[in-house]
CSV table of C-alpha atoms in Angstrom, one decimal:
chain,number,residue,atom,x,y,z
A,16,UNK,CA,-4.4,-11.4,-3.7
A,17,UNK,CA,-2.3,-9.8,-0.9
A,18,UNK,CA,0.6,-11.9,0.1
A,19,UNK,CA,2.2,-9.6,2.8
A,20,UNK,CA,1.1,-7.2,5.5
A,21,UNK,CA,2.6,-3.9,4.2
A,22,UNK,CA,-0.9,-2.4,3.7
A,23,UNK,CA,-2.5,-3.4,7.0
A,24,UNK,CA,-5.0,-2.5,8.3
A,25,UNK,CA,-6.5,-1.3,5.0
A,26,UNK,CA,-5.6,-4.6,3.3
A,27,UNK,CA,-5.1,-7.9,5.1
A,28,UNK,CA,-2.9,-10.9,4.1
A,29,UNK,CA,-5.2,-13.0,1.9
A,30,UNK,CA,-7.4,-10.2,0.6
A,31,UNK,CA,-8.3,-10.6,-3.1
A,32,UNK,CA,-8.4,-7.2,-4.9
A,33,UNK,CA,-10.3,-5.7,-7.8
A,34,UNK,CA,-8.2,-3.0,-9.5
A,35,UNK,CA,-9.2,-0.9,-12.5
A,36,UNK,CA,-6.6,0.2,-15.0
A,37,UNK,CA,-8.3,3.0,-16.9
A,38,UNK,CA,-8.0,5.8,-14.3
A,39,UNK,CA,-4.3,6.2,-15.0
A,40,UNK,CA,-4.2,5.3,-18.7
A,41,UNK,CA,-2.3,2.4,-20.2
A,42,UNK,CA,1.4,1.5,-20.7
A,43,UNK,CA,3.5,-1.7,-20.8
A,44,UNK,CA,2.8,-2.1,-17.1
A,45,UNK,CA,-0.9,-2.6,-18.0
A,46,UNK,CA,-0.2,-5.9,-19.7
A,47,UNK,CA,-0.8,-9.2,-18.0
A,48,UNK,CA,1.7,-9.8,-15.1
A,49,UNK,CA,3.5,-12.6,-17.1
A,50,UNK,CA,4.4,-10.2,-19.9
A,51,UNK,CA,7.3,-8.0,-19.0
A,52,UNK,CA,8.4,-5.2,-21.4
A,53,UNK,CA,10.6,-2.2,-21.0
A,54,UNK,CA,8.8,0.9,-19.5
A,55,UNK,CA,6.9,3.0,-22.0
A,56,UNK,CA,4.9,6.2,-22.0
A,57,UNK,CA,1.2,6.2,-21.1
A,58,UNK,CA,-1.7,6.4,-23.4
A,59,UNK,CA,-4.6,8.5,-21.9
A,60,UNK,CA,-2.4,8.9,-18.9
A,61,UNK,CA,-3.5,10.7,-15.7
A,62,UNK,CA,-1.9,11.1,-12.3
A,63,UNK,CA,-3.4,9.3,-9.3
A,64,UNK,CA,-5.2,11.3,-6.6
A,65,UNK,CA,-3.4,11.7,-3.3
A,66,UNK,CA,-4.5,8.8,-1.1
A,67,UNK,CA,-5.2,6.3,-3.9
A,68,UNK,CA,-4.3,2.7,-3.2
A,69,UNK,CA,-2.5,1.5,-6.3
A,70,UNK,CA,-1.2,-1.6,-7.9
A,71,UNK,CA,2.4,-1.1,-9.2
A,72,UNK,CA,5.1,-3.1,-10.9
A,73,UNK,CA,8.1,-3.2,-8.6
A,74,UNK,CA,11.0,-1.2,-10.2
A,75,UNK,CA,13.5,-3.8,-9.1
A,76,UNK,CA,11.5,-6.6,-10.8
A,77,UNK,CA,8.8,-5.7,-13.2
A,78,UNK,CA,7.3,-9.2,-13.0
A,79,UNK,CA,6.4,-8.5,-9.3
A,80,UNK,CA,3.2,-6.7,-8.4
A,81,UNK,CA,3.0,-4.6,-5.2
A,82,UNK,CA,0.3,-2.6,-3.6
A,83,UNK,CA,0.9,0.8,-2.0
A,84,UNK,CA,-0.8,4.1,-1.2
A,85,UNK,CA,0.0,7.4,-3.0
A,86,UNK,CA,1.4,9.9,-0.5
A,87,UNK,CA,3.1,12.4,-2.7
A,88,UNK,CA,2.6,13.8,-6.2
A,89,UNK,CA,5.1,15.6,-8.5
A,90,UNK,CA,6.4,18.7,-6.8
A,91,UNK,CA,5.4,17.6,-3.3
A,92,UNK,CA,8.0,17.6,-0.5
A,93,UNK,CA,7.8,14.4,1.6
A,94,UNK,CA,9.6,13.5,4.8
A,95,UNK,CA,9.2,11.4,7.9
A,96,UNK,CA,10.0,13.0,11.3
A,97,UNK,CA,10.0,10.8,14.4
A,98,UNK,CA,7.5,8.4,12.8
A,99,UNK,CA,5.1,11.1,11.5
A,100,UNK,CA,4.5,12.0,7.9
A,101,UNK,CA,5.2,15.6,6.7
A,102,UNK,CA,4.1,16.9,3.3
A,103,UNK,CA,5.1,20.3,2.0
A,104,UNK,CA,6.5,21.4,5.4
A,105,UNK,CA,3.3,20.5,7.4
A,106,UNK,CA,2.7,17.5,9.7
A,107,UNK,CA,-0.1,15.3,8.4
A,108,UNK,CA,-3.0,15.1,10.9
A,109,UNK,CA,-3.1,11.9,13.0
A,110,UNK,CA,-5.9,10.8,15.3
A,111,UNK,CA,-5.4,8.0,17.7
A,112,UNK,CA,-7.7,5.0,16.9
A,113,UNK,CA,-6.7,2.6,19.6
A,114,UNK,CA,-4.5,-0.5,19.9
A,115,UNK,CA,-4.4,-3.4,17.4
A,116,UNK,CA,-2.5,-6.5,16.3
A,117,UNK,CA,-0.5,-6.4,13.1
A,118,UNK,CA,0.0,-9.7,11.3
A,119,UNK,CA,3.5,-10.4,10.3
A,120,UNK,CA,4.5,-12.1,7.0
A,121,UNK,CA,5.3,-15.3,8.9
A,122,UNK,CA,1.8,-15.5,10.3
A,123,UNK,CA,2.5,-14.1,13.8
A,124,UNK,CA,1.2,-11.0,15.4
A,125,UNK,CA,2.8,-7.9,16.9
A,126,UNK,CA,1.3,-5.0,18.9
A,127,UNK,CA,0.5,-1.9,16.9
A,128,UNK,CA,-1.1,1.5,17.4
A,129,UNK,CA,-3.9,2.4,15.0
A,130,UNK,CA,-4.3,5.9,13.7
A,131,UNK,CA,-6.5,7.8,11.3
A,132,UNK,CA,-4.3,9.8,8.9
A,133,UNK,CA,-5.7,12.7,7.0
A,134,UNK,CA,-3.8,13.8,3.9
A,135,UNK,CA,-3.8,17.3,2.3
A,136,UNK,CA,-7.1,17.5,0.5
A,137,UNK,CA,-9.0,15.5,3.2
A,138,UNK,CA,-8.5,11.9,2.2
A,139,UNK,CA,-8.6,9.7,5.4
A,140,UNK,CA,-7.3,6.2,6.0
A,141,UNK,CA,-6.1,4.0,8.8
A,142,UNK,CA,-2.4,3.2,9.4
A,143,UNK,CA,-0.5,1.0,11.8
A,144,UNK,CA,2.5,2.3,13.8
A,145,UNK,CA,4.5,0.3,16.3
A,146,UNK,CA,7.7,1.2,18.1
A,147,UNK,CA,10.8,3.1,16.8
A,148,UNK,CA,11.8,2.1,13.3
A,149,UNK,CA,14.7,2.9,11.0
A,150,UNK,CA,12.4,4.6,8.6
A,151,UNK,CA,10.9,6.9,11.2
A,152,UNK,CA,13.2,9.7,10.1
A,153,UNK,CA,14.1,10.4,6.5
A,154,UNK,CA,15.5,13.3,4.5
A,155,UNK,CA,13.0,15.6,2.8
A,156,UNK,CA,12.6,14.6,-0.9
A,157,UNK,CA,10.9,16.5,-3.7
A,158,UNK,CA,8.9,14.2,-5.9
A,159,UNK,CA,10.1,14.7,-9.5
A,160,UNK,CA,7.9,15.0,-12.6
A,161,UNK,CA,6.3,11.8,-13.8
A,162,UNK,CA,6.9,10.1,-10.4
A,163,UNK,CA,4.9,9.5,-7.2
A,164,UNK,CA,5.8,8.8,-3.6
A,165,UNK,CA,4.1,5.7,-2.2
A,166,UNK,CA,4.0,4.2,1.2
A,167,UNK,CA,2.4,1.2,3.0
A,168,UNK,CA,-0.2,1.8,5.6
A,169,UNK,CA,1.7,-0.5,7.9
A,170,UNK,CA,4.5,2.0,8.4
A,171,UNK,CA,6.9,-0.4,10.2
A,172,UNK,CA,6.5,-3.2,7.6
A,173,UNK,CA,6.7,-1.7,4.2
A,174,UNK,CA,9.5,-1.4,1.6
A,175,UNK,CA,8.2,1.7,-0.1
A,176,UNK,CA,9.4,5.1,-1.4
A,177,UNK,CA,11.4,5.6,1.8
A,178,UNK,CA,13.6,2.7,0.7
A,179,UNK,CA,15.8,3.0,-2.4
A,180,UNK,CA,15.3,0.4,-5.2
A,181,UNK,CA,18.9,-0.8,-4.6
A,182,UNK,CA,17.9,-1.8,-1.0
A,183,UNK,CA,14.7,-3.6,-2.0
A,184,UNK,CA,12.3,-0.7,-1.9
A,185,UNK,CA,10.2,1.2,-4.4
A,186,UNK,CA,12.1,4.5,-4.4
A,187,UNK,CA,10.4,7.4,-6.2
A,188,UNK,CA,8.0,5.4,-8.4
A,189,UNK,CA,7.8,6.3,-12.1
A,190,UNK,CA,4.1,6.7,-13.1
A,191,UNK,CA,4.9,4.3,-16.0
A,192,UNK,CA,5.0,1.5,-13.3
A,193,UNK,CA,1.3,2.1,-12.3
A,194,UNK,CA,-0.9,-0.8,-13.1
A,195,UNK,CA,-4.2,0.4,-11.7
A,196,UNK,CA,-6.3,1.7,-8.8
A,197,UNK,CA,-7.5,-0.6,-6.1
A,198,UNK,CA,-11.3,0.0,-5.8
A,199,UNK,CA,-12.7,-3.0,-3.9
A,200,UNK,CA,-12.1,-6.4,-2.3
A,201,UNK,CA,-13.8,-9.4,-4.0
A,202,UNK,CA,-12.9,-11.9,-1.3
A,203,UNK,CA,-10.7,-12.6,1.7
A,204,UNK,CA,-9.2,-15.8,3.2
A,205,UNK,CA,-6.8,-16.2,6.1
A,206,UNK,CA,-3.7,-17.7,4.4
A,207,UNK,CA,-2.6,-19.1,7.8
A,208,UNK,CA,-5.3,-21.7,7.4
A,209,UNK,CA,-3.3,-23.4,4.6
A,210,UNK,CA,-1.2,-25.1,7.3
A,211,UNK,CA,-4.3,-26.6,9.1
A,212,UNK,CA,-6.4,-29.6,8.1
A,213,UNK,CA,-8.3,-29.2,4.9
A,214,UNK,CA,-11.8,-29.4,6.5
A,215,UNK,CA,-11.0,-26.4,8.6
A,216,UNK,CA,-10.2,-24.1,5.6
A,217,UNK,CA,-13.7,-22.7,5.2
A,218,UNK,CA,-13.5,-21.1,8.6
A,219,UNK,CA,-10.7,-18.9,7.2
A,220,UNK,CA,-13.1,-17.1,4.9
A,221,UNK,CA,-13.6,-13.5,6.0
A,222,UNK,CA,-17.1,-12.9,4.7
A,223,UNK,CA,-17.3,-9.5,6.2
A,224,UNK,CA,-14.6,-8.3,3.8
A,225,UNK,CA,-16.3,-9.7,0.6
A,226,UNK,CA,-17.3,-7.0,-1.9
A,227,UNK,CA,-16.2,-4.1,0.2
A,228,UNK,CA,-14.7,-0.9,-1.0
A,229,UNK,CA,-11.1,0.2,-0.4
A,230,UNK,CA,-10.3,3.7,0.6
C-alpha cells in the first residue's frame, strides 16, 4: 500500500497496488521485501519504458519499498528549470488541469496546481505542483548505463532522483533496484480514518479506485 503522498495525484495515500515483476526481469530486488541481499545482475532483464510507474528498493535501505515514475533512461539528459522538467534539451509539454488539494504525509491538505505532463514518446500523466521549491532548479545530469532517473508525480513532496542518496533521496537509480511495474490498484482506503471511531472506518473505502489501472 502507499504510505506517503509523493505520487499524488496518480496514487493516493492508502492505495493498494498490484505490481508485476516479469517486465524488467529478476534480481535480488525481486525477492520478498523481508529478504535483503546485495544487489545482483538481472535475469531476463529489460529497461522500463519512459513513464512507467515502478516499485523500487530504496538505495539507502534495501528493506524499504518506494514507488516512483521513470522520467529518464540511460543516455537521457534530465534537468529541472523553474519547476519544469527538461529532457534532452527540450521542455516537457505541460497542460494546465486546474487546482487541487494535495494530501500531506501528516493527513493535512495543501493547495496544488494540477497539470498533464507529456513525456517524449507521448506518455501522459498528471502531476501536482505547488509554489517555489528547492528542487525546482537542478543541474543537468546524464543518466548513466544501467540506471534510470525517477521522480514522484507530486513534485514538491518527493525524495527522488533529484535528491542524492546521502540526503535521503533515490539518486540515479540502478536498474538492479527495480522490483516491478505498477499496473493497477486493487483497493484504496483513506488512512486518516484510522484515528476515527471503528464504526466509521468503512466510509474511508474509496470504491471508485478499486481495480483501476495506473498510467
